[in-house]
Tab-separated table of C-alpha atoms in Angstrom:
chain	number	residue	atom	x	y	z
A	1060	ASN	CA	105.713	-63.380	-153.644
A	1061	ALA	CA	103.454	-62.828	-150.578
A	1062	GLY	CA	101.569	-59.624	-150.434
A	1063	VAL	CA	100.705	-57.634	-147.290
A	1064	MET	CA	99.573	-60.082	-144.651
A	1065	GLN	CA	97.259	-59.326	-141.780
A	1066	ASN	CA	96.054	-61.433	-138.959
A	1067	PRO	CA	93.611	-62.228	-137.661
A	1068	ARG	CA	91.204	-61.787	-140.459
A	1069	HIS	CA	88.253	-61.615	-138.021
A	1070	LEU	CA	88.376	-60.652	-134.413
A	1071	VAL	CA	85.548	-60.579	-131.934
A	1072	ARG	CA	85.971	-58.799	-128.613
A	1073	ARG	CA	83.664	-57.822	-125.783
A	1074	ARG	CA	83.503	-54.210	-124.661
A	1075	GLY	CA	86.470	-53.373	-122.470
A	1076	GLN	CA	88.855	-56.041	-123.825
A	1077	GLU	CA	91.997	-55.343	-125.888
A	1078	ALA	CA	92.388	-55.964	-129.603
A	1079	ARG	CA	95.728	-56.590	-131.275
A	1080	LEU	CA	95.899	-56.436	-135.019
A	1081	ARG	CA	99.043	-57.566	-136.834
A	1082	CYS	CA	100.458	-56.558	-140.270
A	1083	SER	CA	103.455	-57.903	-142.141
A	1084	PRO	CA	104.359	-55.685	-145.071
A	1085	MET	CA	105.306	-56.901	-148.543
A	1086	LYS	CA	108.807	-58.095	-148.869
A	1087	GLY	CA	111.087	-55.159	-149.532
A	1088	HIS	CA	108.645	-52.665	-148.076
A	1089	SER	CA	109.660	-50.755	-144.976
A	1090	HIS	CA	106.744	-48.268	-144.695
A	1091	VAL	CA	103.428	-49.254	-143.117
A	1092	TYR	CA	100.139	-47.479	-142.927
A	1093	TRP	CA	96.992	-48.269	-141.052
A	1094	TYR	CA	93.536	-47.264	-142.218
A	1095	ARG	CA	90.118	-47.819	-140.649
A	1096	GLN	CA	86.881	-48.372	-142.698
A	1097	LEU	CA	83.696	-47.947	-140.863
A	1098	PRO	CA	80.546	-49.492	-142.422
A	1099	GLU	CA	79.395	-47.601	-145.486
A	1100	GLU	CA	82.300	-45.161	-145.254
A	1101	GLY	CA	85.610	-44.660	-146.990
A	1102	LEU	CA	88.949	-45.665	-145.647
A	1103	LYS	CA	90.446	-43.189	-143.161
A	1104	PHE	CA	94.135	-42.800	-142.550
A	1105	MET	CA	95.250	-43.619	-139.033
A	1106	VAL	CA	98.991	-43.840	-138.745
A	1107	TYR	CA	102.187	-44.167	-140.796
A	1108	LEU	CA	105.189	-46.031	-139.428
A	1109	GLN	CA	108.650	-47.020	-140.398
A	1110	LYS	CA	110.766	-49.478	-138.558
A	1111	GLU	CA	110.879	-48.376	-134.851
A	1112	ASN	CA	109.445	-44.955	-135.672
A	1113	ILE	CA	105.965	-43.449	-135.756
A	1114	ILE	CA	106.091	-40.860	-138.476
A	1115	ASP	CA	102.584	-39.542	-138.469
A	1116	GLU	CA	99.783	-40.583	-136.098
A	1117	SER	CA	97.437	-37.644	-136.890
A	1118	GLY	CA	94.584	-39.909	-137.753
A	1119	MET	CA	94.746	-42.027	-134.585
A	1120	PRO	CA	92.141	-41.424	-131.821
A	1121	LYS	CA	93.965	-39.751	-128.983
A	1122	GLU	CA	92.997	-42.415	-126.479
A	1123	ARG	CA	93.099	-46.256	-126.371
A	1124	PHE	CA	94.787	-46.598	-129.821
A	1125	SER	CA	98.484	-47.198	-130.303
A	1126	ALA	CA	100.689	-48.596	-133.069
A	1127	GLU	CA	104.188	-49.881	-133.346
A	1128	PHE	CA	106.454	-51.329	-135.983
A	1129	PRO	CA	109.375	-53.003	-134.113
A	1130	LYS	CA	112.704	-53.833	-135.594
A	1131	GLU	CA	111.773	-57.392	-135.826
A	1132	GLY	CA	108.292	-58.703	-136.477
A	1133	PRO	CA	105.035	-57.292	-137.747
A	1134	SER	CA	103.469	-53.938	-137.181
A	1135	ILE	CA	100.940	-54.006	-134.424
A	1136	LEU	CA	97.779	-51.838	-133.997
A	1137	ARG	CA	96.526	-52.085	-130.455
A	1138	ILE	CA	93.150	-50.968	-129.239
A	1139	GLN	CA	92.632	-50.956	-125.476
A	1140	GLN	CA	89.214	-51.137	-123.824
A	1141	VAL	CA	87.333	-51.543	-127.033
A	1142	VAL	CA	83.861	-50.003	-127.457
A	1143	ARG	CA	81.166	-50.812	-130.043
A	1144	GLY	CA	82.156	-47.878	-132.166
A	1145	ASP	CA	85.491	-49.525	-132.755
A	1146	SER	CA	83.809	-52.183	-134.869
A	1147	ALA	CA	85.230	-51.714	-138.336
A	1148	ALA	CA	87.623	-53.174	-140.904
A	1149	TYR	CA	91.262	-52.228	-140.276
A	1150	PHE	CA	93.447	-52.310	-143.287
A	1151	CYS	CA	97.251	-52.194	-143.379
A	1152	ALA	CA	99.157	-50.997	-146.373
A	1153	SER	CA	102.839	-50.896	-147.210
A	1154	SER	CA	105.075	-49.236	-149.736
A	1155	THR	CA	108.755	-49.076	-150.611
A	1156	ALA	CA	108.981	-45.410	-149.839
A	1157	PRO	CA	106.653	-42.446	-149.421
A	1158	GLY	CA	107.627	-40.503	-152.440
A	1159	GLY	CA	108.943	-40.743	-155.995
A	1160	ALA	CA	107.238	-42.134	-158.960
A	1161	GLY	CA	105.908	-45.557	-158.222
A	1162	THR	CA	107.497	-45.963	-154.829
A	1163	ASP	CA	104.670	-44.397	-152.901
A	1164	THR	CA	102.008	-46.757	-154.224
A	1165	GLN	CA	100.442	-48.426	-151.274
A	1166	TYR	CA	99.471	-52.055	-151.419
A	1167	PHE	CA	96.764	-53.241	-149.013
A	1168	GLY	CA	96.364	-56.313	-146.919
A	1169	PRO	CA	93.153	-58.240	-146.597
A	1170	GLY	CA	92.154	-56.444	-143.502
A	1171	THR	CA	90.984	-57.388	-140.002
A	1172	ARG	CA	87.316	-57.177	-139.362
A	1173	LEU	CA	86.835	-56.275	-135.680
A	1174	THR	CA	83.463	-56.877	-134.067
A	1175	VAL	CA	82.943	-55.560	-130.636
A	1176	LEU	CA	80.005	-57.165	-128.802
B	1490	ARG	CA	82.685	-29.846	-148.013
B	1491	LYS	CA	84.354	-33.299	-148.072
B	1492	GLU	CA	87.918	-33.519	-149.302
B	1493	VAL	CA	87.012	-36.193	-151.849
B	1494	GLU	CA	83.502	-36.817	-153.061
B	1495	GLN	CA	82.006	-39.583	-155.160
B	1496	ASP	CA	78.559	-40.523	-156.204
B	1497	PRO	CA	77.817	-43.681	-154.195
B	1498	GLY	CA	75.681	-45.244	-156.939
B	1499	PRO	CA	74.948	-48.034	-157.525
B	1500	PHE	CA	75.400	-47.714	-161.260
B	1501	ASN	CA	73.549	-50.647	-162.806
B	1502	VAL	CA	74.686	-51.259	-166.322
B	1503	PRO	CA	74.281	-54.162	-168.772
B	1504	GLU	CA	77.238	-56.168	-169.964
B	1505	GLY	CA	79.018	-54.435	-172.815
B	1506	ALA	CA	78.050	-50.924	-171.777
B	1507	THR	CA	80.343	-48.015	-171.238
B	1508	VAL	CA	80.200	-46.385	-167.809
B	1509	ALA	CA	81.943	-43.381	-166.332
B	1510	PHE	CA	82.442	-42.137	-162.762
B	1511	ASN	CA	83.691	-38.785	-161.539
B	1512	CYS	CA	85.315	-37.866	-158.355
B	1513	THR	CA	85.761	-34.279	-157.168
B	1514	TYR	CA	88.450	-33.073	-154.788
B	1515	SER	CA	88.559	-29.839	-152.731
B	1516	ASN	CA	92.320	-29.174	-152.419
B	1517	SER	CA	93.516	-27.563	-155.628
B	1518	ALA	CA	97.105	-28.320	-154.731
B	1519	SER	CA	96.539	-32.060	-154.686
B	1520	GLN	CA	99.358	-33.815	-156.453
B	1521	SER	CA	98.561	-37.441	-156.911
B	1522	PHE	CA	95.438	-39.402	-157.843
B	1523	PHE	CA	94.575	-42.980	-158.040
B	1524	TRP	CA	91.657	-45.353	-158.784
B	1525	TYR	CA	91.384	-48.385	-156.511
B	1526	ARG	CA	88.908	-51.202	-156.797
B	1527	GLN	CA	87.259	-52.826	-153.758
B	1528	ASP	CA	85.284	-56.008	-153.969
B	1529	CYS	CA	82.800	-56.676	-151.218
B	1530	ARG	CA	84.544	-57.222	-147.883
B	1531	LYS	CA	88.007	-57.398	-149.501
B	1532	GLU	CA	90.946	-55.018	-149.554
B	1533	PRO	CA	91.316	-52.131	-152.031
B	1534	LYS	CA	93.428	-53.057	-155.049
B	1535	LEU	CA	95.215	-50.455	-157.240
B	1536	LEU	CA	93.446	-50.102	-160.538
B	1537	MET	CA	95.451	-47.279	-162.007
B	1538	SER	CA	97.238	-44.078	-161.346
B	1539	VAL	CA	95.862	-40.889	-162.838
B	1540	TYR	CA	98.304	-38.699	-164.754
B	1541	SER	CA	97.836	-35.142	-165.930
B	1542	SER	CA	97.899	-36.339	-169.559
B	1543	GLY	CA	95.316	-39.024	-168.882
B	1544	ASN	CA	96.066	-42.766	-169.163
B	1545	GLU	CA	94.571	-45.823	-170.490
B	1546	ASP	CA	94.862	-49.469	-169.571
B	1547	GLY	CA	92.882	-51.820	-171.789
B	1548	ARG	CA	89.201	-51.047	-171.236
B	1549	PHE	CA	89.885	-48.462	-168.511
B	1550	THR	CA	90.702	-44.807	-169.085
B	1551	ALA	CA	91.433	-42.286	-166.370
B	1552	GLN	CA	91.448	-38.509	-166.792
B	1553	LEU	CA	92.394	-35.574	-164.603
B	1554	ASN	CA	90.780	-32.209	-164.885
B	1555	ARG	CA	92.741	-29.828	-162.659
B	1556	ALA	CA	90.662	-26.705	-163.570
B	1557	SER	CA	87.478	-28.292	-162.410
B	1558	GLN	CA	89.132	-30.428	-159.746
B	1559	TYR	CA	87.900	-33.819	-160.669
B	1560	ILE	CA	89.177	-37.125	-161.924
B	1561	SER	CA	87.220	-39.625	-163.942
B	1562	LEU	CA	87.231	-43.290	-164.753
B	1563	LEU	CA	85.729	-44.677	-167.904
B	1564	ILE	CA	85.143	-48.420	-168.344
B	1565	ARG	CA	84.339	-49.638	-171.805
B	1566	ASP	CA	82.765	-52.992	-172.742
B	1567	SER	CA	81.793	-53.701	-169.102
B	1568	LYS	CA	82.182	-57.271	-167.830
B	1569	LEU	CA	80.306	-58.986	-165.054
B	1570	SER	CA	83.712	-59.177	-163.235
B	1571	ASP	CA	83.857	-55.320	-163.228
B	1572	SER	CA	81.141	-55.325	-160.551
B	1573	ALA	CA	82.803	-53.733	-157.532
B	1574	THR	CA	83.210	-50.441	-155.637
B	1575	TYR	CA	85.580	-47.971	-157.231
B	1576	LEU	CA	87.511	-45.800	-154.803
B	1577	CYS	CA	88.954	-42.486	-155.714
B	1578	VAL	CA	92.173	-41.606	-153.844
B	1579	VAL	CA	93.720	-38.125	-153.662
B	1580	ILE	CA	96.963	-37.178	-152.031
B	1581	PRO	CA	96.880	-33.489	-150.928
B	1582	ALA	CA	100.099	-31.615	-151.448
B	1583	THR	CA	100.271	-30.524	-147.823
B	1584	SER	CA	100.082	-33.895	-146.190
B	1585	GLY	CA	103.116	-35.733	-147.425
B	1586	THR	CA	102.809	-38.219	-150.139
B	1587	TYR	CA	101.678	-41.029	-147.908
B	1588	LYS	CA	98.279	-39.799	-146.546
B	1589	TYR	CA	95.733	-41.260	-148.950
B	1590	ILE	CA	92.427	-39.500	-148.845
B	1591	PHE	CA	89.752	-41.919	-149.952
B	1592	GLY	CA	86.368	-41.185	-151.399
B	1593	THR	CA	83.504	-43.386	-150.092
B	1594	GLY	CA	83.400	-45.109	-153.403
B	1595	THR	CA	81.034	-45.684	-156.304
B	1596	ARG	CA	79.311	-49.042	-156.634
B	1597	LEU	CA	79.096	-50.588	-160.051
B	1598	LYS	CA	76.858	-53.562	-160.842
B	1599	VAL	CA	77.237	-55.075	-164.327
B	1600	LEU	CA	74.092	-57.026	-165.231
B	1601	ALA	CA	73.962	-60.068	-167.447
């Protein structure tokens, strides 16, 4: 029973390039969340998606960042024109549903560590 | 004031010791609380939910104090494998049940 899968695990980009991070939720989970963890800081909520819908993107920077969760395939977090400050660990989590006892528990993937040179 | 605050530690304890961490939260209407464990450069893993009546899972006990707005985690008979960062998670009532607010974590080192 595979857990949440993320790839790549490590990604190196030069300033100005694009970064694409992928997340496949756990089997049976239709709710996906992205978090960012800067060095020596806690995880910060970025965005919550369901299939083909962005439910809450209040934690996403207004520019250069976008996320999608298409009908088929993984969720994608896209960062355009990366800057050094984007270097962080990006974690994806999934749940069966956002509410109700037990169903809102979020299970995290192994993360993608983005390094911007 | 931060929404969720934790003492970063590190807490260095010998094997077999009992250690406790607290986590304070600012939103009195917060409704759900969790403890996650994060090993170095790995993903957070759910350790336990925190219920109003408190709950216990083996050597781990979690408590919620709504009046003082904090949750606690007690680890008894510490093992070397307990060395990790312990993350407090709070879900404020106003945000929907999905927006986890993480503390920065408390580092625990269990020494042989």
